[in-house]
XYZ file of C-alpha atoms in Angstrom:
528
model
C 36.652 14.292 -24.413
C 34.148 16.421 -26.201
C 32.719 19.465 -24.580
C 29.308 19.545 -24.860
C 26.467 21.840 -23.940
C 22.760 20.693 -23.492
C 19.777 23.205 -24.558
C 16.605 22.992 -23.023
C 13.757 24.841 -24.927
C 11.377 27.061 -24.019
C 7.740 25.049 -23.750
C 4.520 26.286 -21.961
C 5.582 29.704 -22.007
C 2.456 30.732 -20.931
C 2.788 28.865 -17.232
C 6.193 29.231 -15.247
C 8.706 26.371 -16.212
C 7.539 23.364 -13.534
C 9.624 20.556 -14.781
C 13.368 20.137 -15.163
C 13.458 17.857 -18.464
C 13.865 14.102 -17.139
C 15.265 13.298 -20.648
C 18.289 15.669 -21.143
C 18.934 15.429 -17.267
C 19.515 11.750 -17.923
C 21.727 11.966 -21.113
C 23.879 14.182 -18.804
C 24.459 12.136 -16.670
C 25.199 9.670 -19.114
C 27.725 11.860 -20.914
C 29.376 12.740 -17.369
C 29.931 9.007 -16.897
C 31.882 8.665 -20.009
C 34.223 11.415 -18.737
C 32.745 13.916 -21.422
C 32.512 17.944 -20.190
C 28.614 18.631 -19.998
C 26.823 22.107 -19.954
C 23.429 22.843 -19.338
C 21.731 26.394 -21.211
C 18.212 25.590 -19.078
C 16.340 27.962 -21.639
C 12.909 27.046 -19.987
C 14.142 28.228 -16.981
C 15.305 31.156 -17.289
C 13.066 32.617 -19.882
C 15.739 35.085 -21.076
C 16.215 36.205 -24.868
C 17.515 35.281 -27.862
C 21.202 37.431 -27.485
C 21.506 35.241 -23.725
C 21.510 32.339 -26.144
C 24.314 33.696 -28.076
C 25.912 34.389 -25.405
C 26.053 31.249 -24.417
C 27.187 29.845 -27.663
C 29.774 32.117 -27.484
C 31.091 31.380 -23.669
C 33.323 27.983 -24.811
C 34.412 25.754 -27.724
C 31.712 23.638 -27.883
C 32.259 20.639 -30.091
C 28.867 19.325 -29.762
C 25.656 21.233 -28.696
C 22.740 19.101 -28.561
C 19.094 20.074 -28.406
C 15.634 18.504 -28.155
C 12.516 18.447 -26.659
C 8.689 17.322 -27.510
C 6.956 18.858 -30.736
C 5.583 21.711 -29.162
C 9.108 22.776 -28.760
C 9.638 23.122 -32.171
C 9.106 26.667 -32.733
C 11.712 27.496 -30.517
C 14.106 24.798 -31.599
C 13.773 25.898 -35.082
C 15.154 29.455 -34.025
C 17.917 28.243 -31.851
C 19.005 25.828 -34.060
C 19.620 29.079 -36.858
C 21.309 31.121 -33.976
C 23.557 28.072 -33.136
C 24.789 27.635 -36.147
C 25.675 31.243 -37.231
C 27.391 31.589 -34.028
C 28.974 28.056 -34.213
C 29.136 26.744 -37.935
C 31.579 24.025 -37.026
C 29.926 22.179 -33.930
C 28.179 19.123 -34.257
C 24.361 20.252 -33.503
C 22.640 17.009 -32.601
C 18.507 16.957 -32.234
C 16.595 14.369 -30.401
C 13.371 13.703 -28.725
C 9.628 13.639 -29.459
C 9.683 16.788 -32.307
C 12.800 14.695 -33.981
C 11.653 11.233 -33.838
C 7.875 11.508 -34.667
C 8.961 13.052 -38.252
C 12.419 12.687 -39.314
C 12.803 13.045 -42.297
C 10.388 16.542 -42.388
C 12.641 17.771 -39.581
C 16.151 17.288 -41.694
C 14.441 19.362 -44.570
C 13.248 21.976 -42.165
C 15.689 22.271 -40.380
C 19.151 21.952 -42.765
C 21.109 23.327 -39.373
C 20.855 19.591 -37.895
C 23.845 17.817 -38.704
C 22.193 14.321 -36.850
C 19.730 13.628 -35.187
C 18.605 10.513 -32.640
C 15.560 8.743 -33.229
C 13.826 6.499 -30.848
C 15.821 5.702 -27.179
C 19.244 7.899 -27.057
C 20.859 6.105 -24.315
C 23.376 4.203 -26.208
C 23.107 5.945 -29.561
C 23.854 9.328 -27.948
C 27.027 8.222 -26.353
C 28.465 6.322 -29.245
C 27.801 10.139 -31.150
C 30.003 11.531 -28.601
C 32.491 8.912 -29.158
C 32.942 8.938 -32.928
C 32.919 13.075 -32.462
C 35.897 12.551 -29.826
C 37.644 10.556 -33.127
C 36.852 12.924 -35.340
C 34.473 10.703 -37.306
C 31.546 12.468 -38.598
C 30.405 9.323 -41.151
C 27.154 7.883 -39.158
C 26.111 6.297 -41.883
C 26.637 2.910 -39.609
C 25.223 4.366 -36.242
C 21.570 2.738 -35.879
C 18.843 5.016 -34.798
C 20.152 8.269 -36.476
C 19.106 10.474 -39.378
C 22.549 12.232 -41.184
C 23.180 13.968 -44.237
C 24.629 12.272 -46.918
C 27.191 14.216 -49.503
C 24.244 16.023 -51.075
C 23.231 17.222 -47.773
C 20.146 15.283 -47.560
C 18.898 13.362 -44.550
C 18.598 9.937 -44.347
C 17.653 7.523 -41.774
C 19.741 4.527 -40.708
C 18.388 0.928 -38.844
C 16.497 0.835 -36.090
C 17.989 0.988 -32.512
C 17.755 -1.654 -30.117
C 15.963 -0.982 -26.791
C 17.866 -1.486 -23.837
C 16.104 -4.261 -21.759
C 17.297 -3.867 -18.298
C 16.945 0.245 -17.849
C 18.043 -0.311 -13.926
C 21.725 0.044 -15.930
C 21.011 4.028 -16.534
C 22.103 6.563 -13.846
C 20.193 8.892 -11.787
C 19.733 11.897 -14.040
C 21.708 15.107 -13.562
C 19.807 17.425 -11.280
C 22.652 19.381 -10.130
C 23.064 20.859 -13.760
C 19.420 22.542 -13.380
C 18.632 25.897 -11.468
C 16.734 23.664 -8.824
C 16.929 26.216 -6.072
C 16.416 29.054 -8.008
C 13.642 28.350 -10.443
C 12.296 24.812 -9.716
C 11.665 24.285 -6.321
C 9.883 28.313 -6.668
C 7.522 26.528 -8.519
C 7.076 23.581 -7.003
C 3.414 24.143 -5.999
C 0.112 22.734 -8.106
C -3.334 22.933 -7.289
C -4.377 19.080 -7.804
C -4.157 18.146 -3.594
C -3.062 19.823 -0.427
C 0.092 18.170 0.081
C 1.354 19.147 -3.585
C 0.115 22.599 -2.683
C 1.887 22.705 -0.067
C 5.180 21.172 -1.126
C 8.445 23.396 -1.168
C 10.718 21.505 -2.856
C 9.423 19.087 -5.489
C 11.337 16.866 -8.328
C 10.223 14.686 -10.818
C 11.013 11.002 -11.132
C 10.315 8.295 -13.845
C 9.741 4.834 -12.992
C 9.110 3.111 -15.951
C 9.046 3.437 -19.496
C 6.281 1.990 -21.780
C 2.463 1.620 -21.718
C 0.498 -1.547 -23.079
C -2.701 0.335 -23.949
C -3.239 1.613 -27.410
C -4.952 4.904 -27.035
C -5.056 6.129 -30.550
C -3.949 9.443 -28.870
C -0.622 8.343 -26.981
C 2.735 8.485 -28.559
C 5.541 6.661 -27.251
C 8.310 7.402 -29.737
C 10.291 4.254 -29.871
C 10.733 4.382 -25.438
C 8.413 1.566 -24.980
C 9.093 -0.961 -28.207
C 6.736 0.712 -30.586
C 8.740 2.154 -33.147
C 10.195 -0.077 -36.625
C 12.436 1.581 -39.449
C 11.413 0.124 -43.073
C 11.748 1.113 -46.314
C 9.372 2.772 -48.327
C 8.162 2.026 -51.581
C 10.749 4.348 -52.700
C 13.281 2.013 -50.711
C 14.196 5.135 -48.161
C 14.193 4.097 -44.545
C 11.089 5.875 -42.493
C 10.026 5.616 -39.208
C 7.217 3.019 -38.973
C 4.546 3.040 -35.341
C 3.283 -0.134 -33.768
C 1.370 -1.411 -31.088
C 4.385 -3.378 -30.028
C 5.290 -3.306 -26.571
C 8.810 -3.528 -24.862
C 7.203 -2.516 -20.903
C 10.246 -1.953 -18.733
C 10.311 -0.682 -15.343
C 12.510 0.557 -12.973
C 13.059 -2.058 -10.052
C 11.879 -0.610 -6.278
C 15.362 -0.112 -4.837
C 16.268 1.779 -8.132
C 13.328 4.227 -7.210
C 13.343 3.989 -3.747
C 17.315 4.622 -3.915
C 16.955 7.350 -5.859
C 14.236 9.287 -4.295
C 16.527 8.933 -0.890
C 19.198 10.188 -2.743
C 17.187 13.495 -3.693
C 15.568 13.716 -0.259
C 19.415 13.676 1.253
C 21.033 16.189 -0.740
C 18.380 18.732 -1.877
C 15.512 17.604 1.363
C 12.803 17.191 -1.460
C 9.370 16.675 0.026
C 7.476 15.703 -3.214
C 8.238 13.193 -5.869
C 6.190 13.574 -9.055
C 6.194 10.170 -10.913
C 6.209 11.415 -14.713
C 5.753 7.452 -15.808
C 2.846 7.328 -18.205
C 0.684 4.951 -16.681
C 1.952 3.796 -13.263
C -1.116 1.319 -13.185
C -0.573 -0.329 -16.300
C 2.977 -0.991 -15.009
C 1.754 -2.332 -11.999
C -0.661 -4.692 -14.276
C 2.450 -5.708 -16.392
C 4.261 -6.804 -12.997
C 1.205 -8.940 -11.904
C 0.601 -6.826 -9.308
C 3.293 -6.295 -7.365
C 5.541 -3.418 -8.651
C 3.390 -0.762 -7.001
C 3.131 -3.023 -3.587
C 6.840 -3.471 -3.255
C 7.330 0.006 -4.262
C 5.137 1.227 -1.272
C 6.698 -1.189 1.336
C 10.448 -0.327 0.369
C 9.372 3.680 0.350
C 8.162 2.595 3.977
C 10.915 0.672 5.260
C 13.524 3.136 4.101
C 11.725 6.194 5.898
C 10.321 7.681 2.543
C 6.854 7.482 4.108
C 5.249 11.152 5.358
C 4.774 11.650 9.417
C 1.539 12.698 8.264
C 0.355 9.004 6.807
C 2.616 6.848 9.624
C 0.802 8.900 12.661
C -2.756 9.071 10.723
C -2.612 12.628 11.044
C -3.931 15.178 8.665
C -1.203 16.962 6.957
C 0.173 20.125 7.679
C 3.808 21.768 8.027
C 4.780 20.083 10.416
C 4.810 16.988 7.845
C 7.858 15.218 7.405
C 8.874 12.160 4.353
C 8.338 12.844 0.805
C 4.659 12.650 -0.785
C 4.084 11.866 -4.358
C 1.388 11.453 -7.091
C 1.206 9.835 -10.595
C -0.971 8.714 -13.002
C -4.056 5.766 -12.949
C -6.159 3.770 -14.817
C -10.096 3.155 -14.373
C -9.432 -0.476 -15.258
C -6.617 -1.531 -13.679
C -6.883 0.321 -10.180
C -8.142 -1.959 -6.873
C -8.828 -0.515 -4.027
C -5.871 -2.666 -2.137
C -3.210 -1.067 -3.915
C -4.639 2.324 -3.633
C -4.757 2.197 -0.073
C -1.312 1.018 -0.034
C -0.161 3.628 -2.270
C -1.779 6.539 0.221
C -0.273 4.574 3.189
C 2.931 5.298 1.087
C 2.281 9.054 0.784
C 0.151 8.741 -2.393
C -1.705 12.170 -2.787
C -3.526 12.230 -6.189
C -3.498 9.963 -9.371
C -4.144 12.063 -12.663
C -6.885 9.386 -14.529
C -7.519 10.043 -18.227
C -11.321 9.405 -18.255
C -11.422 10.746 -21.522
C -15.469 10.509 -22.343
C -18.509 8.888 -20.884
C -19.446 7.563 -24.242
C -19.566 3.773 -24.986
C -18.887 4.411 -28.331
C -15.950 6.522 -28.220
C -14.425 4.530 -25.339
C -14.575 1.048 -27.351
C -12.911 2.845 -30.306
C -10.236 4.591 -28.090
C -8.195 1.568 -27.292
C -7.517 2.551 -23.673
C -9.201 -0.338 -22.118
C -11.842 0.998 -20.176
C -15.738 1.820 -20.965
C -18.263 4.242 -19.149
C -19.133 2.250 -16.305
C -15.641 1.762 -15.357
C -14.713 5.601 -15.844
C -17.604 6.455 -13.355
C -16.387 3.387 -10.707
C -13.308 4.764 -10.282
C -13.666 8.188 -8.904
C -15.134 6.231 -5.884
C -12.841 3.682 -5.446
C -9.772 6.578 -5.426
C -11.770 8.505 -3.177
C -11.827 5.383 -0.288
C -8.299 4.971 -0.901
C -7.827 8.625 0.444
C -6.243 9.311 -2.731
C -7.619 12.668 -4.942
C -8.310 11.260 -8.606
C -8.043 14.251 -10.917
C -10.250 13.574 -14.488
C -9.205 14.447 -17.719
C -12.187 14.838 -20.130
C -11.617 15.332 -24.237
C -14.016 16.379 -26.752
C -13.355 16.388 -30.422
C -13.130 12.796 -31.023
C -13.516 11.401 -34.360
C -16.972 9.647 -33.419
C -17.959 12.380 -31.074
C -21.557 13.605 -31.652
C -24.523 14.987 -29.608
C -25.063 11.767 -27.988
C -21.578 11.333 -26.810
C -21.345 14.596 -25.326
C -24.513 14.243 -24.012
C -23.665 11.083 -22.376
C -20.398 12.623 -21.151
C -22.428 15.750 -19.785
C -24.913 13.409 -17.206
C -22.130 11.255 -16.149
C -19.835 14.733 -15.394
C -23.034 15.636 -13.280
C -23.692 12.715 -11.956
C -20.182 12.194 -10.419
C -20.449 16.234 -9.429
C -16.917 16.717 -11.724
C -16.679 20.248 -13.280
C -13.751 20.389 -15.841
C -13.324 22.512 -18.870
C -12.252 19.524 -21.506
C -9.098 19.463 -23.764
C -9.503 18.907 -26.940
C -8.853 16.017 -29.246
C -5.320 16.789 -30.728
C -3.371 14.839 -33.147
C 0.124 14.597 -31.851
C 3.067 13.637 -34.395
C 3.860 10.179 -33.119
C 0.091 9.200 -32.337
C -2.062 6.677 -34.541
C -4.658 10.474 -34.736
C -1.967 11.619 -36.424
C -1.331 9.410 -39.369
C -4.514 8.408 -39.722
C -5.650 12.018 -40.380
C -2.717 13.288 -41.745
C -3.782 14.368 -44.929
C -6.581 16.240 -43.476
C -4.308 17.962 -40.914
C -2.410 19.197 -43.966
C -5.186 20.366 -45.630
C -6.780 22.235 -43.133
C -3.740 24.199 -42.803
C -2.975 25.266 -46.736
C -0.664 22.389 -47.603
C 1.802 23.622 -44.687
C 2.260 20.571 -42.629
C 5.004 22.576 -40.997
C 2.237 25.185 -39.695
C 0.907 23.143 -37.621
C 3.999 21.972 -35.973
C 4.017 25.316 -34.606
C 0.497 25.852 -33.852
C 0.695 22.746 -31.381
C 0.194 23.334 -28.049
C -0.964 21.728 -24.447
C -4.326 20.688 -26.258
C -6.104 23.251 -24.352
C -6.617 25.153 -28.166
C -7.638 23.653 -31.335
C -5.311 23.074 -33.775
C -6.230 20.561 -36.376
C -9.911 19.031 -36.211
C -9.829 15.281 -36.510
C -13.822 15.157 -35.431
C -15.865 13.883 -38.542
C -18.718 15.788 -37.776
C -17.703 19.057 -35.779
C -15.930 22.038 -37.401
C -13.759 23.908 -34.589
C -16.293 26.419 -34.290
C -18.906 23.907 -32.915
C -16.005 21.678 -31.168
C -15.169 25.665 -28.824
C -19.245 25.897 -28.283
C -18.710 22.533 -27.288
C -16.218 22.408 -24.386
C -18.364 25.463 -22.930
C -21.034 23.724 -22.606
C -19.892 20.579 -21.159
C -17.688 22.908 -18.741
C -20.783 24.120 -17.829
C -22.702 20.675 -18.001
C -25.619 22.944 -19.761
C -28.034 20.093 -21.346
C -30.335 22.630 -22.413
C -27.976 24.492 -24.498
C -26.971 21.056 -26.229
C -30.200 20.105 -27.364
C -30.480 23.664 -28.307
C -27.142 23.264 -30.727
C -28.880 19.719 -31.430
C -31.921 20.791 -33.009
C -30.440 23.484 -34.697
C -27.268 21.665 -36.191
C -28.162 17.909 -36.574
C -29.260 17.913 -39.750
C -26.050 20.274 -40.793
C -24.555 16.600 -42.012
C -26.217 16.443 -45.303
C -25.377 19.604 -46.679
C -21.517 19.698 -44.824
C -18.818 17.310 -45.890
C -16.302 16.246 -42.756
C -13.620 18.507 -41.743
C -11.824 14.884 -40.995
C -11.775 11.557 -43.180
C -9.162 8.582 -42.089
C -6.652 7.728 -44.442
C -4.196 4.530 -43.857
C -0.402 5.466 -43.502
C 2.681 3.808 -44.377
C 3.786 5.637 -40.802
C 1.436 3.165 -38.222
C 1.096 0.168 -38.459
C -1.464 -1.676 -36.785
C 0.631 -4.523 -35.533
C 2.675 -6.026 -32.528
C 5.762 -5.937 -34.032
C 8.002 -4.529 -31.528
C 11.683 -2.455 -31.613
C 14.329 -5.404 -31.420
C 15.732 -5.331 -27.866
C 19.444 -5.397 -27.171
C 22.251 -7.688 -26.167
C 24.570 -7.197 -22.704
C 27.248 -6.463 -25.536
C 25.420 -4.014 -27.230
C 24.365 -2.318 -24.027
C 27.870 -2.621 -23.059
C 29.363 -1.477 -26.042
């Protein structure tokens, strides 16, 4: 069976590494169950240099070394993927995630070190890798949801592959492989409630897989149905983005199972759900994912002393809390309470903007009235709701951010916004695509590696702010100044008729504006 080693790369570098990667922690254990001989090389983690990574290459015969990660990994992909091969020129290097599957093709010519890499869902694609590797068949020319090199070494992308419809089939992913004791649980403490400040020993979990908003921001990457393959006019395959939907979810006693599981044999006491909307699952199950959820995280002693006894919570707190992630339209107040009852300490809702504008535009399904609702109704639930706020939209002007301003004041929320980034992947991106490249020289590539956690600019998609207003911008709605606004107002409204837009929408043969979903598959293709 092939030996093969797992990189993790470095990402946030400028916060300590928080989160063991859910994704390559799963394909583990999915190669483990197939009898192969995994490694993990946690370079996150450990934060060490470039000759540990050699090192590493060099410490067995690897026949496969597989790396991947989100876009903002790429720089340090890029790197490792040069190193690996010099050290190793005759293992199999095999990308996948986000960085591979928003852009393909780009990331076969930039990268010529990639011998294949996995687009869309890995779980059966990356195992049937393994197993033509193990019979020393390197021809993936009929392996859906790849791009290979053909004989002139160029890459080209094969059919579209299948989702898997029942994901209750996949293991629990491979903790054990990750330096939990020595780097993760150090770090298990964030400031967004007490009980997560407080918690010693937290892991994340994933629930479900798929979202049915639209949020011209999101990118799902083929994991929830929204990705096609079709040929361009050129008749070469390309990845094609939908709003098509396949929304699967874990069932309770998956969760619940699993979450006892890490609670017996590394005594977690927080569970971060990493799903990306754990409200629009619950909407997709009619309402009753979330309840069930709660009552089987009850019944099988999940449920903190703190909650059962009414208690406020201190050390002396025994069960395992947990947040996730909300949605001003599809919370009630019934599940919320049920969800703190269950140990529920703070939902992370995108609020996005105030504006009615931007929020009709946005496709997330919510408005300003709704927004401002919800911070109450989490608050009776006894559950902290943490905002996110953006700026840089493409319709944002001085109204919007006005309008975002009073409502920030209103509630009494102080944030310091993100800004309004284009992610590879996301509708922004392909609709402004040609801009993007523009406003960095022609070098699409550059701003691969300028991306970050949103918290810079990189490329402007706002039709009427340059960056320069868009970073005057987020200080003034961090500091909710009105008076410096209409200030910039009366100074720069006008600046429209001698300016031209930093941004202008283009349509894409990338994203498509349609339902049409990934295919799902068969028992005997899961099975196979």
């Amino acid at each position: 069976m092939a030996k093969v080693l797992f990189i993790n790369p470095v990402v946030r570098e400028e916060d300590v590494p928080r989160h063991i990667p859910y994704g390559i922690a799963l394909l583990a254990a999915i190669a483990q169950r197939d009898g192969h001989l995994v490694q993990v090389y946690d370079a996150n983690a450990w934060r060490q240099g470039w000759d540990v990574l050699e090192q590493v290459c060099d410490a067995d015969d690897w026949d496969v070394v597989a790396i991947g990660g989100l876009t903002t990994t790429y720089r340090y992909i890029k790197k490792a993927c040069r190193i690996i091969r010099a050290k190793l020129p005759k293992v199999r290097l095999v990308a996948g995630g986000g960085f591979f599957t928003s852009m393909p093709l780009e990331i076969m010519e930039w990268m010529p070190q990639i011998d294949v890499g996995v687009v869309g869902e890995a779980f059966v694609t990356f195992p049937e890798i393994l197993r033509k590797v193990d019979a020393g068949d390197f021809d993936f020319s009929n392996t859906l949801g790849v791009a290979y090199r053909n004989a002139q070494g160029k890459g080209v992308l094969t059919g579209v592959r299948p989702n898997i419809p029942d994901i209750d089939v996949l293991p629990w992913p491979a903790w054990d492989l990750f330096p939990l004791d020595e780097i993760y649980f150090k770090n298990s403490a964030n400031l967004f409630s007490e009980e997560a400040f407080t918690s010693k020993r937290r892991i994340d979990v994933n629930g479900s897989f798929g979202c049915r908003m639209v949020c011209r921001y999101c990118w799902h990457l083929g994991t929830t149905g929204d990705m096609l393959i079709e040929k361009t006019d050129s008749g070469a395959n390309d990845v094609v983005f939908t709003y098509g939907r396949n929304i699967r979810y874990h069932s309770p006693r998956y969760i619940v199972d699993m979450v006892k599981h890490l609670k017996q044999t590394y005594d977690i006491d927080y569970a971060s759900f990493i799903d990306e909307n754990l409200m629009t699952m619950d909407a997709a199950s009619r309402g009753t994912w979330l309840k069930e959820l709660c009552a089987l995280w009850i019944a099988e002693g999940l449920q903190p002393t703190c909650r059962r006894d009414g208690v406020p919570h201190d050390e002396h707190c025994r069960g395992v809390h947990w947040n996730g992630t909300s949605h001003a339209g599809l919370h009630n107040l019934e599940t919320l309470r049920i969800m703190h009852q269950a140990g529920c300490s703070h939902l992370v809702y995108g609020l996005e903007s105030f504006d009615p504008l931007i929020m009709k535009n946005l496709g997330k399904g919510s408005n300003p009235q709704k927004n401002a609702d919800s911070v109450d109704i989490c608050l009776q639930s006894g559950i902290k709701p943490i905002p996110n706020i953006i700026i840089g939209f493409p319709e944002e002007s001085f109204d919007s951010v006005r309008n975002t301003i009073v409502a920030l004041k209103k509630l009494g929320i102080t944030c310091k916004p993100h800004f309004a980034t284009p992610y590879p992947g996301s509708e922004w991106y392909y609709t402004y695509k040609d801009s993007i490249i523009e406003q960095y020289d022609g070098n699409l590539e550059a701003f691969i590696e300028d991306l970050g956690d949103a918290s810079k600019i990189s490329a402007v998609i706002c039709h009427k702010f340059s960056a320069m207003e868009l970073l005057g911008l987020q200080q003034i709605v961090h500091q909710k100044d009105l008076r410096l606004l209409d200030q910039a107002e009366k100074h720069w409204a006008t600046a429209d008729q001698v300016t031209h837009p930093v941004a202008v929408p283009r349509q894409s043969f990338n994203f498509q504006r349609s339902t049409a979903a990934t295919p799902l598959a068969t028992t005997d293709e899961v099975a196979s």
